[in-house]
């Protein structure tokens, strides 16, 4: 049984999910614009692919936390670990598949992924710290 009310945790991770989606919308617009200026169509594809990979990584973690907010810590840990393993497998397959193709600009892709993942992690931390979640429920 969780020691913190589930609605508190869901609110915090809901805020993190909204912030991440907003960040990725901004990164999409800026990344596509810069990618188009730097490398044309391959730059656009690099930015779009980078945002998709970032959404896969950041989104699955946050959704796992929201989904398991009212479950035990061991269940949360198992789901988050399972999601991490699954997204690593997907990443390996995607990178092995598209890594041999030349339709996207690799530098634009790498920069968009870096900005998206680091920005998402920073927003997650900010939302959790600002959420003021108690360590235990008052009785």
Tab-separated table of C-alpha atoms in Angstrom:
chain	number	residue	atom	x	y	z
A	1	UNK	CA	0.000	0.000	0.000
A	2	UNK	CA	1.368	3.429	-0.867
A	3	UNK	CA	2.207	5.759	1.982
A	4	UNK	CA	1.288	8.871	0.001
A	5	UNK	CA	-2.218	9.438	-1.379
A	6	UNK	CA	-2.292	8.380	-5.039
A	7	UNK	CA	-4.004	11.574	-6.175
A	8	UNK	CA	-1.013	13.629	-5.001
A	9	UNK	CA	1.427	11.529	-7.021
A	10	UNK	CA	-0.839	11.494	-10.073
A	11	UNK	CA	-1.137	15.287	-9.958
A	12	UNK	CA	2.629	15.704	-9.812
A	13	UNK	CA	3.349	13.311	-12.663
A	14	UNK	CA	0.413	14.714	-14.623
A	15	UNK	CA	2.063	18.123	-14.371
A	16	UNK	CA	5.360	16.578	-15.485
A	17	UNK	CA	3.631	14.953	-18.466
A	18	UNK	CA	1.995	18.236	-19.509
A	19	UNK	CA	5.300	20.096	-19.151
A	20	UNK	CA	7.125	17.449	-21.186
A	21	UNK	CA	4.525	17.547	-23.962
A	22	UNK	CA	4.791	21.342	-24.080
A	23	UNK	CA	8.590	21.117	-24.195
A	24	UNK	CA	8.454	18.581	-27.021
A	25	UNK	CA	6.012	20.762	-28.963
A	26	UNK	CA	8.464	23.667	-28.712
A	27	UNK	CA	11.429	21.412	-29.547
A	28	UNK	CA	9.487	20.095	-32.556
A	29	UNK	CA	8.799	23.542	-33.959
A	30	UNK	CA	12.289	24.881	-33.298
A	31	UNK	CA	13.992	21.623	-34.334
A	32	UNK	CA	12.086	21.377	-37.602
A	33	UNK	CA	12.797	25.033	-38.379
A	34	UNK	CA	16.495	24.810	-37.582
A	35	UNK	CA	16.753	21.406	-39.250
A	36	UNK	CA	15.193	22.787	-42.431
A	37	UNK	CA	17.612	25.729	-42.430
A	38	UNK	CA	20.665	23.597	-41.697
A	39	UNK	CA	20.033	20.509	-43.798
A	40	UNK	CA	16.761	20.848	-45.688
A	41	UNK	CA	14.421	17.872	-45.727
A	42	UNK	CA	16.881	15.516	-43.964
A	43	UNK	CA	17.085	18.064	-41.133
A	44	UNK	CA	13.299	18.081	-40.804
A	45	UNK	CA	13.254	14.279	-40.653
A	46	UNK	CA	16.090	14.293	-38.118
A	47	UNK	CA	14.146	16.665	-35.866
A	48	UNK	CA	10.901	14.689	-36.162
A	49	UNK	CA	12.645	11.389	-35.491
A	50	UNK	CA	14.464	12.939	-32.517
A	51	UNK	CA	11.208	14.193	-31.005
A	52	UNK	CA	9.599	10.771	-31.511
A	53	UNK	CA	12.474	9.018	-29.725
A	54	UNK	CA	12.372	11.579	-26.908
A	55	UNK	CA	8.615	11.145	-26.532
A	56	UNK	CA	9.089	7.377	-26.352
A	57	UNK	CA	11.693	7.694	-23.610
A	58	UNK	CA	10.215	10.472	-21.521
A	59	UNK	CA	6.574	9.646	-22.040
A	60	UNK	CA	6.746	5.979	-21.095
A	61	UNK	CA	8.470	6.726	-17.809
A	62	UNK	CA	5.971	9.380	-16.780
A	63	UNK	CA	2.993	7.274	-17.884
A	64	UNK	CA	4.388	4.318	-15.921
A	65	UNK	CA	4.563	6.476	-12.814
A	66	UNK	CA	1.017	7.806	-13.281
A	67	UNK	CA	-0.338	4.315	-13.922
A	68	UNK	CA	1.293	2.846	-10.806
A	69	UNK	CA	0.705	5.778	-8.429
A	70	UNK	CA	-1.903	3.857	-6.467
A	71	UNK	CA	0.029	0.602	-6.389
A	72	UNK	CA	2.811	-0.670	-4.155
A	73	UNK	CA	6.383	0.605	-4.557
A	74	UNK	CA	7.529	-2.840	-5.743
A	75	UNK	CA	4.880	-2.819	-8.479
A	76	UNK	CA	5.933	0.675	-9.504
A	77	UNK	CA	9.560	-0.416	-9.651
A	78	UNK	CA	8.700	-3.502	-11.722
A	79	UNK	CA	6.610	-1.520	-14.207
A	80	UNK	CA	9.197	1.247	-14.589
A	81	UNK	CA	11.990	-1.314	-15.050
A	82	UNK	CA	9.912	-3.283	-17.555
A	83	UNK	CA	9.132	-0.103	-19.488
A	84	UNK	CA	12.823	0.829	-19.481
A	85	UNK	CA	13.825	-2.586	-20.849
A	86	UNK	CA	11.110	-2.393	-23.510
A	87	UNK	CA	12.130	1.070	-24.659
A	88	UNK	CA	15.786	0.038	-24.799
A	89	UNK	CA	14.807	-2.870	-27.055
A	90	UNK	CA	12.747	-0.538	-29.246
A	91	UNK	CA	15.623	1.960	-29.378
A	92	UNK	CA	18.099	-0.707	-30.484
A	93	UNK	CA	15.743	-1.902	-33.223
A	94	UNK	CA	14.933	1.639	-34.400
A	95	UNK	CA	18.564	2.783	-34.432
A	96	UNK	CA	19.704	-0.409	-36.158
A	97	UNK	CA	17.020	0.051	-38.786
A	98	UNK	CA	17.307	3.775	-39.480
A	99	UNK	CA	21.023	3.947	-38.756
A	100	UNK	CA	21.705	2.483	-42.188
A	101	UNK	CA	19.437	4.977	-43.933
A	102	UNK	CA	20.334	8.472	-45.014
A	103	UNK	CA	16.945	10.199	-45.118
A	104	UNK	CA	17.617	12.134	-41.877
A	105	UNK	CA	20.375	14.429	-40.644
A	106	UNK	CA	22.183	12.723	-37.780
A	107	UNK	CA	23.452	15.869	-36.056
A	108	UNK	CA	19.985	17.454	-35.988
A	109	UNK	CA	18.614	14.155	-34.667
A	110	UNK	CA	21.251	13.978	-31.907
A	111	UNK	CA	20.796	17.604	-30.826
A	112	UNK	CA	16.996	17.287	-30.692
A	113	UNK	CA	17.227	14.070	-28.643
A	114	UNK	CA	19.764	15.645	-26.283
A	115	UNK	CA	17.720	18.812	-25.751
A	116	UNK	CA	14.496	16.835	-25.375
A	117	UNK	CA	15.777	14.222	-22.929
A	118	UNK	CA	17.763	16.637	-20.753
A	119	UNK	CA	14.901	19.146	-20.797
A	120	UNK	CA	12.377	16.465	-19.917
A	121	UNK	CA	14.493	15.193	-17.025
A	122	UNK	CA	14.869	18.751	-15.722
A	123	UNK	CA	11.110	19.324	-15.963
A	124	UNK	CA	10.413	16.031	-14.182
A	125	UNK	CA	12.709	17.055	-11.355
A	126	UNK	CA	11.167	20.526	-11.187
A	127	UNK	CA	7.616	19.145	-11.029
A	128	UNK	CA	8.494	16.618	-8.320
A	129	UNK	CA	10.332	19.199	-6.200
A	130	UNK	CA	7.568	21.785	-6.645
A	131	UNK	CA	4.889	19.176	-5.981
A	132	UNK	CA	5.687	19.157	-2.271
A	133	UNK	CA	4.668	15.540	-1.946
A	134	UNK	CA	4.669	14.400	1.677
A	135	UNK	CA	6.788	11.400	2.591
A	136	UNK	CA	3.989	9.825	4.621
A	137	UNK	CA	0.265	10.367	4.864
A	138	UNK	CA	-1.018	12.114	7.919
A	139	UNK	CA	-3.149	9.893	10.148
